[in-house]
Short mmCIF file of C-alpha atoms in Angstrom, two decimals:
data_model
loop_
_atom_site.label_atom_id
_atom_site.label_comp_id
_atom_site.label_asym_id
_atom_site.label_seq_id
_atom_site.Cartn_x
_atom_site.Cartn_y
_atom_site.Cartn_z
CA MET A 1121 -62.30 89.93 159.83
CA ASN A 1122 -63.60 88.95 163.26
CA HIS A 1123 -62.76 85.29 162.67
CA VAL A 1124 -59.18 86.31 161.84
CA LEU A 1125 -58.96 88.29 165.08
CA CYS A 1126 -60.33 85.30 167.00
CA GLY A 1127 -57.56 83.17 165.52
CA LEU A 1128 -55.02 85.84 166.39
CA ALA A 1129 -56.35 86.00 169.96
CA ALA A 1130 -55.62 82.29 170.33
CA ASN A 1131 -52.15 82.53 168.77
CA PRO A 1132 -49.62 81.43 171.42
CA ALA A 1133 -46.94 83.67 169.86
CA LEU A 1134 -49.04 86.86 170.10
CA PRO A 1135 -46.97 89.49 171.99
CA SER A 1136 -48.38 90.62 175.32
CA GLU A 1137 -48.81 94.22 174.17
CA LEU A 1138 -51.00 93.06 171.29
CA VAL A 1139 -53.06 90.98 173.73
CA ASP A 1140 -53.72 94.23 175.61
CA ARG A 1141 -54.84 95.95 172.43
CA LEU A 1142 -57.20 93.11 171.53
CA ILE A 1143 -58.70 93.20 175.01
CA ALA A 1144 -59.47 96.89 174.51
CA ILE A 1145 -61.62 96.13 171.44
CA ALA A 1146 -62.91 92.68 172.38
CA ASP A 1147 -66.47 91.54 171.80
CA ALA A 1148 -67.90 88.30 173.21
CA ASP A 1149 -66.39 86.06 170.51
CA LEU A 1150 -62.95 87.61 170.69
CA ALA A 1151 -63.04 87.62 174.49
CA ALA A 1152 -63.70 83.87 174.57
CA ASP A 1153 -60.44 83.21 172.71
CA LEU A 1154 -58.50 85.72 174.76
CA ALA A 1155 -59.76 84.18 178.01
CA GLY A 1156 -58.44 80.81 176.87
CA ARG A 1157 -54.84 82.03 176.57
CA ALA A 1158 -52.46 80.23 178.91
CA ASP A 1159 -50.23 83.32 179.23
CA LEU A 1160 -52.96 85.78 180.23
CA SER A 1161 -51.68 87.90 183.13
CA ARG A 1162 -53.80 88.74 186.15
CA GLY A 1163 -54.09 92.34 185.00
CA GLN A 1164 -55.19 91.24 181.56
CA ALA A 1165 -57.75 88.84 183.05
CA LEU A 1166 -59.23 91.64 185.15
CA ALA A 1167 -59.36 94.00 182.18
CA LEU A 1168 -61.04 91.38 180.02
CA ALA A 1169 -63.56 90.51 182.71
CA ALA A 1170 -64.43 94.17 183.14
CA ARG A 1171 -65.03 94.58 179.42
CA VAL A 1172 -67.04 91.40 178.63
CA GLU A 1173 -69.02 89.66 181.37
CA GLU A 1174 -69.19 86.39 179.42
CA SER A 1175 -65.41 86.21 179.63
CA ALA A 1176 -65.63 86.88 183.38
CA VAL A 1177 -67.63 83.66 183.71
CA GLN A 1178 -65.03 81.75 181.70
CA LEU A 1179 -62.16 83.23 183.71
CA ALA A 1180 -63.90 82.45 186.98
CA TYR A 1181 -64.25 78.79 186.03
CA GLN A 1182 -60.57 78.74 185.05
CA GLY A 1183 -59.58 79.98 188.50
CA ARG A 1184 -58.23 83.29 187.19
CA LEU A 1185 -60.68 85.42 189.15
CA SER A 1186 -61.24 85.37 192.90
CA ALA A 1187 -64.11 86.66 195.01
CA GLU A 1188 -62.38 90.00 195.50
CA ASP A 1189 -62.31 90.52 191.73
CA VAL A 1190 -66.06 90.18 191.17
CA ASP A 1191 -68.91 92.56 191.94
CA PRO A 1192 -72.08 90.39 192.18
CA ALA A 1193 -74.29 93.37 191.39
CA ALA A 1194 -72.47 94.22 188.15
CA GLN A 1195 -71.30 90.68 187.28
CA PRO A 1196 -73.95 88.28 188.61
CA ASP A 1197 -73.05 85.49 186.18
CA ALA A 1198 -69.39 85.61 187.17
CA ALA A 1199 -70.44 85.55 190.81
CA LEU A 1200 -72.52 82.46 190.09
CA ALA A 1201 -69.54 80.80 188.42
CA LEU A 1202 -67.43 81.36 191.53
CA LEU A 1203 -70.23 80.08 193.76
CA ASP A 1204 -70.48 77.02 191.54
CA GLU A 1205 -66.75 76.46 192.08
CA GLY A 1206 -67.12 76.91 195.84
CA ALA A 1207 -65.05 80.11 195.71
CA GLY A 1208 -67.76 82.77 196.15
CA GLU A 1209 -69.00 84.71 199.17
CA PRO A 1210 -72.04 83.45 201.13
CA GLU A 1211 -73.81 86.79 200.92
CA TRP A 1212 -73.84 86.51 197.14
CA GLY A 1213 -76.34 83.68 197.44
CA ARG A 1214 -78.60 85.86 199.56
CA ARG A 1215 -78.54 88.50 196.83
CA LEU A 1216 -78.91 86.15 193.85
CA VAL A 1217 -81.77 84.11 195.30
CA ALA A 1218 -83.96 87.16 194.68
CA ASP A 1219 -82.70 87.71 191.12
CA ALA A 1220 -85.52 88.38 188.68
CA GLU A 1221 -84.04 86.01 186.07
CA VAL A 1222 -85.10 82.41 186.53
CA ARG A 1223 -81.95 81.10 184.83
CA ARG A 1224 -79.79 82.72 187.52
CA ARG A 1225 -81.83 81.31 190.37
CA GLU A 1226 -81.72 77.94 188.64
CA LYS A 1227 -77.94 78.19 188.35
CA LEU A 1228 -77.71 79.19 192.00
CA ALA A 1229 -79.72 76.13 192.98
CA GLY A 1230 -76.97 73.89 191.65
CA CYS A 1231 -74.19 75.58 193.63
CA PRO A 1232 -72.65 73.86 196.66
CA ASP A 1233 -72.50 74.99 200.29
CA LEU A 1234 -75.21 77.64 200.14
CA PRO A 1235 -76.47 79.23 203.37
CA ALA A 1236 -79.46 77.42 204.89
CA GLU A 1237 -81.83 80.34 204.36
CA VAL A 1238 -80.87 80.48 200.66
CA VAL A 1239 -81.60 76.76 200.26
CA ARG A 1240 -84.99 77.21 201.94
CA ALA A 1241 -85.82 80.09 199.62
CA LEU A 1242 -84.83 78.04 196.57
CA ALA A 1243 -86.92 75.10 197.74
CA ALA A 1244 -89.92 77.44 197.87
CA ASP A 1245 -89.20 79.15 194.55
CA PRO A 1246 -92.33 79.72 192.43
CA ASP A 1247 -90.61 78.32 189.34
CA VAL A 1248 -90.40 74.52 189.33
CA ARG A 1249 -87.19 74.59 187.28
CA VAL A 1250 -85.38 76.21 190.19
CA VAL A 1251 -86.70 73.70 192.71
CA ALA A 1252 -85.88 70.77 190.41
CA GLU A 1253 -82.30 71.98 190.00
CA LEU A 1254 -81.97 72.22 193.77
CA ALA A 1255 -83.38 68.71 194.13
CA LEU A 1256 -80.79 67.37 191.70
CA TRP A 1257 -77.78 68.54 193.73
CA THR A 1258 -78.93 69.05 197.30
CA THR A 1259 -78.07 67.13 200.46
CA ALA A 1260 -79.65 63.87 201.56
CA GLU A 1261 -81.83 65.60 204.15
CA ARG A 1262 -83.19 68.20 201.74
CA ALA A 1263 -83.64 65.58 199.00
CA ALA A 1264 -85.77 63.50 201.33
CA GLU A 1265 -87.98 66.52 201.95
CA LEU A 1266 -88.29 67.37 198.26
CA ALA A 1267 -89.25 63.78 197.44
CA GLU A 1268 -92.70 64.70 198.76
CA HIS A 1269 -92.93 67.79 196.55
CA PRO A 1270 -96.27 68.03 194.72
CA HIS A 1271 -94.59 68.51 191.35
CA ALA A 1272 -93.47 65.33 189.55
CA GLU A 1273 -90.53 67.13 187.90
CA VAL A 1274 -89.01 67.85 191.30
CA ARG A 1275 -89.44 64.23 192.31
CA ARG A 1276 -87.73 63.16 189.09
CA ALA A 1277 -84.72 65.31 190.00
CA VAL A 1278 -84.64 63.79 193.49
CA ALA A 1279 -84.58 60.35 191.88
CA ALA A 1280 -81.44 61.32 189.93
CA ASN A 1281 -79.60 62.75 192.96
CA GLU A 1282 -77.03 60.24 194.23
CA ALA A 1283 -77.19 61.83 197.70
CA THR A 1284 -80.86 60.87 198.06
CA PRO A 1285 -81.25 58.23 200.80
CA PRO A 1286 -81.75 54.69 199.42
CA ALA A 1287 -85.03 54.25 201.28
CA VAL A 1288 -86.39 57.42 199.68
CA LEU A 1289 -85.31 56.26 196.23
CA ALA A 1290 -87.07 52.95 196.79
CA ARG A 1291 -90.28 54.77 197.67
CA LEU A 1292 -89.97 57.07 194.67
CA ILE A 1293 -89.49 54.30 192.16
CA GLY A 1294 -92.24 52.14 193.63
CA GLY A 1295 -94.63 54.89 194.69
CA GLU A 1296 -95.53 53.15 197.94
CA GLY A 1297 -96.27 55.28 200.97
CA MET A 1298 -96.12 58.51 199.01
CA ALA A 1299 -98.93 60.83 198.02
CA PRO A 1300 -99.36 61.07 194.23
CA ALA A 1301 -97.82 64.07 192.52
CA GLU A 1302 -100.29 66.83 191.73
CA ARG A 1303 -98.64 68.38 188.66
CA CYS A 1304 -96.08 67.77 185.93
CA VAL A 1305 -94.53 69.83 183.14
CA VAL A 1306 -97.23 68.59 180.74
CA CYS A 1307 -100.37 69.39 182.71
CA ASP A 1308 -98.78 72.69 183.77
CA ARG A 1309 -99.22 73.80 180.15
CA GLU A 1310 -101.84 71.64 178.47
CA GLN A 1311 -105.34 70.39 179.18
CA THR A 1312 -105.28 66.70 179.95
CA PRO A 1313 -105.41 64.13 178.57
CA PHE A 1314 -102.57 65.27 176.33
CA ALA A 1315 -99.95 63.47 174.24
CA HIS A 1316 -97.27 65.53 172.58
CA ASP A 1317 -97.10 65.16 168.83
CA PRO A 1318 -93.54 64.06 167.99
CA HIS A 1319 -93.84 66.25 164.88
CA CYS A 1320 -95.27 69.20 166.78
CA PRO A 1321 -95.45 72.23 164.44
CA ARG A 1322 -95.59 74.85 167.22
CA LEU A 1323 -92.47 76.98 167.27
CA ASP A 1324 -92.99 78.00 170.90
CA CYS A 1325 -93.35 74.44 172.20
CA ASP A 1326 -90.43 72.96 174.14
CA LEU A 1327 -92.10 69.84 175.50
CA PRO A 1328 -89.91 66.79 174.86
CA PRO A 1329 -90.97 64.05 172.43
CA GLY A 1330 -93.24 61.53 174.12
CA ALA A 1331 -94.42 63.97 176.78
CA ALA A 1332 -97.87 62.89 177.94
CA CYS A 1333 -100.27 63.27 180.86
CA ASP A 1334 -103.70 61.79 181.43
CA GLY A 1335 -103.75 62.93 185.04
CA SER A 1336 -101.18 60.38 186.18
CA HIS A 1337 -98.20 62.36 184.82
CA GLU A 1338 -97.09 59.23 182.99
CA SER A 1339 -94.18 60.58 180.95
CA THR A 1340 -92.59 62.34 183.93
CA VAL A 1341 -93.10 59.28 186.12
CA HIS A 1342 -91.41 57.21 183.41
CA HIS A 1343 -88.42 59.58 183.45
CA LEU A 1344 -88.39 59.42 187.26
CA ARG A 1345 -88.11 55.64 187.13
CA GLU A 1346 -85.37 55.82 184.53
CA ALA A 1347 -83.43 58.28 186.71
CA ALA A 1348 -83.82 56.06 189.77
CA LEU A 1349 -82.69 53.01 187.81
CA ARG A 1350 -79.55 54.89 186.73
CA ASN A 1351 -78.89 56.05 190.27
CA PRO A 1352 -76.40 53.69 191.94
CA ALA A 1353 -77.82 54.66 195.33
CA THR A 1354 -81.18 53.07 194.51
CA PRO A 1355 -81.36 49.70 196.31
CA VAL A 1356 -81.11 46.77 193.93
CA ALA A 1357 -84.12 45.13 195.61
CA ALA A 1358 -86.23 48.08 194.48
CA VAL A 1359 -85.25 47.76 190.81
CA VAL A 1360 -85.07 44.06 189.97
CA GLY A 1361 -88.79 43.93 189.25
CA PHE A 1362 -88.24 46.14 186.21
CA ALA A 1363 -86.70 43.20 184.37
CA ASP A 1364 -90.24 42.42 183.22
CA HIS A 1365 -91.44 46.00 182.74
CA PRO A 1366 -93.18 46.77 179.42
CA SER A 1367 -90.73 49.63 178.74
CA ALA A 1368 -87.64 48.48 176.87
CA LEU A 1369 -85.90 51.70 177.92
CA LEU A 1370 -86.32 50.86 181.60
CA ARG A 1371 -85.20 47.28 181.06
CA ARG A 1372 -82.17 48.56 179.16
CA THR A 1373 -81.32 50.96 181.98
CA LEU A 1374 -81.64 48.15 184.51
CA ALA A 1375 -79.38 45.94 182.39
CA ALA A 1376 -76.50 48.41 182.79
CA ARG A 1377 -76.53 48.50 186.60
CA ALA A 1378 -73.28 47.45 188.25
CA ASP A 1379 -75.11 45.63 191.07
CA LEU A 1380 -77.33 43.49 188.85
CA PRO A 1381 -77.96 40.10 190.49
CA PRO A 1382 -76.93 37.09 188.36
CA GLU A 1383 -80.45 35.69 188.19
CA VAL A 1384 -81.81 39.01 186.86
CA ALA A 1385 -78.98 39.26 184.35
CA ALA A 1386 -79.80 35.75 183.13
CA ARG A 1387 -83.41 36.81 182.59
CA LEU A 1388 -82.41 39.96 180.70
CA ALA A 1389 -80.09 37.90 178.50
CA LEU A 1390 -83.28 36.40 177.03
CA ASP A 1391 -84.98 39.77 176.53
CA PRO A 1392 -86.76 40.03 173.15
CA VAL A 1393 -85.25 43.48 172.43
CA PRO A 1394 -81.65 43.41 171.10
CA GLY A 1395 -80.91 46.85 172.61
CA VAL A 1396 -81.59 45.51 176.10
CA ARG A 1397 -79.33 42.53 175.53
CA ALA A 1398 -76.63 44.80 174.07
CA ALA A 1399 -76.69 47.05 177.14
CA LEU A 1400 -76.43 43.97 179.31
CA ALA A 1401 -73.53 42.60 177.29
CA GLU A 1402 -71.38 45.65 178.11
CA ASN A 1403 -72.03 45.35 181.84
CA PRO A 1404 -68.71 44.54 183.55
CA ALA A 1405 -70.57 43.04 186.53
CA LEU A 1406 -71.86 40.01 184.61
CA ASP A 1407 -70.84 36.54 185.68
CA GLU A 1408 -69.08 34.22 183.26
CA ALA A 1409 -72.15 32.09 182.59
CA THR A 1410 -74.14 35.09 181.31
CA LEU A 1411 -71.19 36.34 179.27
CA ARG A 1412 -70.94 32.99 177.53
CA THR A 1413 -74.69 32.91 176.91
CA LEU A 1414 -74.54 36.31 175.22
CA ALA A 1415 -71.64 35.17 173.03
CA ASP A 1416 -74.11 32.98 171.14
CA ASP A 1417 -76.62 35.80 170.61
CA ALA A 1418 -77.94 35.98 167.06
CA HIS A 1419 -77.78 39.78 166.94
CA GLN A 1420 -74.44 41.31 165.93
CA ASP A 1421 -74.92 44.42 168.10
CA VAL A 1422 -75.13 42.23 171.17
CA ARG A 1423 -71.96 40.33 170.30
CA ARG A 1424 -70.18 43.59 169.47
CA SER A 1425 -71.14 45.04 172.85
CA LEU A 1426 -69.92 41.87 174.54
CA ALA A 1427 -66.54 42.25 172.86
CA HIS A 1428 -66.25 45.67 174.53
CA ASN A 1429 -66.87 44.19 177.98
CA PRO A 1430 -63.59 44.37 179.93
CA HIS A 1431 -64.32 40.99 181.56
CA VAL A 1432 -65.24 38.98 178.50
CA PRO A 1433 -63.42 35.62 178.68
CA PHE A 1434 -60.39 35.51 176.43
CA ASP A 1435 -61.55 32.51 174.45
CA VAL A 1436 -64.96 34.12 173.95
CA LEU A 1437 -63.35 37.28 172.61
CA VAL A 1438 -61.31 35.27 170.12
CA ARG A 1439 -64.47 33.53 168.94
CA LEU A 1440 -66.31 36.85 168.65
CA ALA A 1441 -63.54 38.43 166.60
CA ALA A 1442 -63.68 35.64 164.07
CA GLY A 1443 -67.38 36.11 163.35
CA THR A 1444 -68.34 39.67 164.34
CA LYS A 1445 -67.42 43.08 162.93
CA LEU A 1446 -65.81 44.77 165.92
CA GLY A 1447 -64.53 47.96 164.31
CA ALA A 1448 -61.05 49.48 164.28
CA THR A 1449 -60.56 50.01 168.00
CA LEU A 1450 -58.51 48.71 170.89
CA LEU A 1451 -60.83 46.62 173.05
CA PRO A 1452 -60.51 46.79 176.86
CA ARG A 1453 -59.87 43.06 177.21
CA VAL A 1454 -57.10 43.24 174.60
CA GLU A 1455 -55.56 46.26 176.30
CA ALA A 1456 -55.43 44.26 179.54
CA ALA A 1457 -54.17 41.06 177.88
CA SER A 1458 -51.15 39.32 179.36
CA ALA A 1459 -47.92 38.82 177.42
CA ALA A 1460 -48.91 35.23 176.69
CA GLU A 1461 -52.36 36.30 175.45
CA VAL A 1462 -50.83 39.00 173.24
CA ALA A 1463 -48.56 36.39 171.66
CA GLU A 1464 -51.50 34.04 171.15
CA LEU A 1465 -53.56 36.72 169.42
CA ALA A 1466 -50.67 37.73 167.19
CA GLN A 1467 -50.12 34.13 166.08
CA SER A 1468 -53.77 33.36 165.38
CA PRO A 1469 -54.57 31.95 161.93
CA SER A 1470 -57.53 34.37 161.81
CA ALA A 1471 -56.77 37.85 160.46
CA PRO A 1472 -59.62 39.52 162.45
CA VAL A 1473 -58.11 38.06 165.63
CA ARG A 1474 -54.64 39.35 164.74
CA MET A 1475 -56.24 42.74 164.10
CA LEU A 1476 -57.38 42.85 167.73
CA VAL A 1477 -53.84 42.93 169.07
CA ALA A 1478 -52.50 45.06 166.20
CA HIS A 1479 -54.37 48.03 167.66
CA ARG A 1480 -52.16 48.01 170.75
CA ARG A 1481 -49.38 50.60 170.72
CA ASP A 1482 -47.08 48.89 173.24
CA LEU A 1483 -46.31 45.67 171.43
CA PRO A 1484 -42.93 43.98 171.77
CA ALA A 1485 -40.79 44.74 168.71
CA ARG A 1486 -40.84 41.13 167.56
CA ILE A 1487 -44.64 40.97 167.51
CA ARG A 1488 -45.00 44.47 166.06
CA ASP A 1489 -42.64 43.64 163.20
CA ALA A 1490 -44.39 40.36 162.44
CA LEU A 1491 -47.76 42.15 162.21
CA ALA A 1492 -46.23 44.84 160.01
CA ASP A 1493 -45.27 42.07 157.59
CA ASP A 1494 -48.67 40.35 157.81
CA SER A 1495 -50.24 38.85 154.71
CA ASP A 1496 -53.58 40.58 155.40
CA ALA A 1497 -53.96 44.29 154.60
CA ARG A 1498 -56.40 44.78 157.48
CA VAL A 1499 -53.82 43.64 160.01
CA VAL A 1500 -51.10 45.82 158.49
CA LYS A 1501 -53.45 48.80 158.48
CA SER A 1502 -54.18 48.25 162.18
CA VAL A 1503 -50.50 48.20 163.17
CA ALA A 1504 -49.31 50.91 160.75
CA ALA A 1505 -49.51 53.74 163.28
CA HIS A 1506 -47.49 51.82 165.89
CA PRO A 1507 -44.44 53.83 167.04
CA GLY A 1508 -41.04 52.31 166.39
CA LEU A 1509 -41.66 51.10 162.85
CA SER A 1510 -38.79 51.97 160.52
CA ASP A 1511 -39.00 54.02 157.38
CA GLY A 1512 -38.33 50.86 155.39
CA GLN A 1513 -41.19 49.01 157.05
CA LEU A 1514 -43.63 51.86 156.46
CA ARG A 1515 -42.64 52.19 152.83
CA ALA A 1516 -42.98 48.43 152.36
CA MET A 1517 -46.53 48.61 153.69
CA VAL A 1518 -47.41 51.25 151.11
CA ARG A 1519 -45.81 49.28 148.28
CA ARG A 1520 -47.74 46.14 149.19
CA TYR A 1521 -51.15 47.54 150.05
CA GLY A 1522 -51.32 51.06 148.67
CA VAL A 1523 -54.47 53.03 149.40
CA GLN A 1524 -55.57 50.54 152.05
CA VAL A 1525 -52.78 51.63 154.44
CA VAL A 1526 -51.62 55.08 153.27
CA ALA A 1527 -53.66 57.09 155.80
CA LYS A 1528 -52.54 54.95 158.74
CA VAL A 1529 -48.91 55.14 157.63
CA ALA A 1530 -49.28 58.93 157.47
CA ALA A 1531 -50.54 58.88 161.06
CA ASN A 1532 -47.45 57.05 162.33
CA PRO A 1533 -45.65 59.43 164.74
CA ASP A 1534 -42.25 58.26 163.44
CA ALA A 1535 -43.03 58.74 159.74
CA ALA A 1536 -40.08 60.53 158.16
CA PRO A 1537 -40.58 63.95 156.53
CA ALA A 1538 -39.58 62.55 153.13
CA LEU A 1539 -42.11 59.74 153.47
CA LEU A 1540 -44.87 62.23 154.29
CA GLU A 1541 -43.98 64.21 151.17
CA ASP A 1542 -44.10 61.04 149.09
CA LEU A 1543 -47.50 60.12 150.51
CA THR A 1544 -48.96 63.43 149.32
CA ARG A 1545 -47.99 62.36 145.78
CA HIS A 1546 -49.42 58.86 146.05
CA GLN A 1547 -51.68 57.83 143.18
CA PRO A 1548 -54.52 57.41 143.58
CA ALA A 1549 -54.65 60.12 146.23
CA VAL A 1550 -55.98 59.26 149.71
CA ARG A 1551 -57.85 62.25 151.14
CA LYS A 1552 -57.71 61.04 154.72
CA ALA A 1553 -53.92 60.86 154.43
CA PHE A 1554 -53.79 64.60 153.71
CA ARG A 1555 -55.59 65.30 157.00
CA GLU A 1556 -53.14 63.09 158.89
CA ILE A 1557 -50.13 64.73 157.24
CA ALA A 1558 -51.52 68.22 157.86
CA ARG A 1559 -51.44 67.61 161.62
CA HIS A 1560 -48.22 65.58 161.69
CA ARG A 1561 -45.44 67.12 163.77
CA ARG A 1562 -42.83 66.12 161.15
CA ALA A 1563 -44.66 67.48 158.12
CA THR A 1564 -42.55 69.73 155.89
CA ALA A 1565 -43.52 72.84 153.95
CA PRO A 1566 -43.82 70.92 150.64
CA ALA A 1567 -46.08 68.33 152.26
CA LEU A 1568 -48.23 71.00 153.84
CA LEU A 1569 -48.56 72.92 150.58
CA ALA A 1570 -49.91 69.73 149.01
CA CYS A 1571 -52.36 69.37 151.89
CA LEU A 1572 -53.71 72.85 151.25
CA ALA A 1573 -55.19 71.54 148.01
CA ASP A 1574 -57.53 69.26 149.96
CA VAL A 1575 -60.67 70.96 151.27
CA GLN A 1576 -60.79 69.05 154.55
CA ALA A 1577 -57.05 69.12 155.22
CA ARG A 1578 -56.69 72.82 154.37
CA PRO A 1579 -57.84 74.26 157.74
CA VAL A 1580 -55.58 71.81 159.58
CA ALA A 1581 -52.56 72.59 157.42
CA ALA A 1582 -53.14 76.33 157.83
CA GLY A 1583 -52.38 75.97 161.53
CA HIS A 1584 -49.15 73.97 161.14
CA PRO A 1585 -46.06 75.92 162.27
CA ALA A 1586 -43.95 74.55 159.39
CA LEU A 1587 -46.05 76.40 156.83
CA PRO A 1588 -44.03 79.24 155.21
CA PRO A 1589 -44.93 82.74 156.56
CA PRO A 1590 -45.74 84.18 153.11
CA VAL A 1591 -48.29 81.41 152.59
CA LEU A 1592 -49.83 82.22 155.96
CA VAL A 1593 -50.36 85.82 154.92
CA GLU A 1594 -52.20 84.68 151.81
CA LEU A 1595 -54.39 82.33 153.86
CA LEU A 1596 -55.55 85.18 156.12
CA THR A 1597 -57.91 86.22 153.31
CA ASP A 1598 -59.05 82.70 152.44
CA THR A 1599 -62.73 82.36 151.60
CA ASP A 1600 -63.00 79.53 154.14
CA ARG A 1601 -63.29 81.19 157.55
CA ARG A 1602 -61.77 78.13 159.25
CA VAL A 1603 -58.64 78.42 157.12
CA ALA A 1604 -58.21 82.13 157.77
CA GLU A 1605 -58.71 81.68 161.51
CA ALA A 1606 -56.23 78.80 161.66
CA ALA A 1607 -53.65 80.86 159.78
CA ALA A 1608 -54.11 83.76 162.20
CA ALA A 1609 -53.59 81.34 165.12
CA ASN A 1610 -50.41 79.90 163.58
CA PRO A 1611 -47.39 80.71 165.80
CA SER A 1612 -45.25 81.14 162.68
CA LEU A 1613 -47.19 84.23 161.64
CA HIS A 1614 -44.79 87.19 161.52
CA PRO A 1615 -45.17 89.63 164.46
CA GLY A 1616 -45.35 92.51 161.99
CA VAL A 1617 -48.36 90.95 160.33
CA MET A 1618 -49.97 90.46 163.75
CA LEU A 1619 -49.44 94.15 164.50
CA GLU A 1620 -51.00 95.20 161.21
CA LEU A 1621 -54.07 93.04 161.87
CA VAL A 1622 -54.55 94.58 165.30
CA ARG A 1623 -54.06 98.10 163.97
CA TRP A 1624 -56.60 97.47 161.25
CA ALA A 1625 -59.13 96.13 163.74
CA ALA A 1626 -58.62 99.09 166.09
CA SER A 1627 -59.06 101.65 163.30
CA ALA A 1628 -62.14 99.86 161.97
CA GLY A 1629 -63.74 100.05 165.41
CA GLU A 1630 -63.21 103.78 165.83
#
């Protein structure tokens, strides 16, 4: 029954007095749902936090607890949550920096505005995970100091910190003028040389795939370089040399940088690895010459990525649509298209090009209606969910193209209740349509009852407020836990039934 109580705890119609009674018997799972209630009073939040510390953390992050509500000795994790939000007391850091649990010190290391003595203690922590977490979030001055740390994992975290000074990042990625690291997470645990078996059978091993050390800490250094390449604060002059690096991952990371010089982009456009070229193709910083070069790429993934680039030239996008599978999505360049470009796309002789604009949901009525009457089912399917289409237009789509458009018609926000009922009776049945109808705001009880017969739509339908109350009561004992929980969370559940569920739970816990 706990899953039913969790659903009940999330029910927006649950009376306040029943919320109090659930708080009194809450475990961690139930408390998580109770803490998420929008109507939780301050008194209820305090009572819940006092009963289950995990909920105190959740409530602290939601801004429902203040520093005066939390005892750091009894609720250290809630205190850490407030510190993480910048709402804790400075002395809490002084207490928690000596906590015996590494995970708490590690969490503390990521909190902002800590007292200077706390930061110094964290920087000297005996566990490298704590120091690395500090290095990831600390100030520019402290990051510069930690860049010289003997452990490569700390240096990797410094390389990912966007507050790290550019000159320090350049030294980290190049290694010049910096003493070599003495240790890494691999040689901390294994005798070198060591390469981690990607199919490692040891249950107690948490080394990542590809972890390796021959004394040069190569896998950690590789991750350090990747982090620095992702870091926008790393000077572009320090990273352009990676265009010819043997690692495709590093070249791919470089290809995504927003400050990539045109000459480097042109070189990466000829990279032998399609994944590198695909990452480059999505880069909005590319010049037009490189964008047009990539449009002729032989690999479909590259051309697909290029189509998602917000700055792809309009004529290039049209050409890509005609010869590349772009998926059923609204592309950024189409979303930003001018009125003239929208009209041009809608009038294209190519159905895939018309599909591009059919995904927009702000089309002028004239263009929307023309696409709804298109001769290609793919275009009609793309526009079927557009608001403003009439019942007659939606029914005409179904008559013409049947199963190809039923699910999208069911997803139209203006679909009439009678149409939704008719779609549940469509033959052959379209399972995806049942899921769309089950969540539709205009779905009726008959339509929802039909949706309950579909395994995937059943949990969705169980939460719809138009479902008859007697049916909800039956669903509370459904063998599918998701269905029972959704029924318990349904605001149409009778208050008397809610009371009986809470009474049963209270008596069972005695």
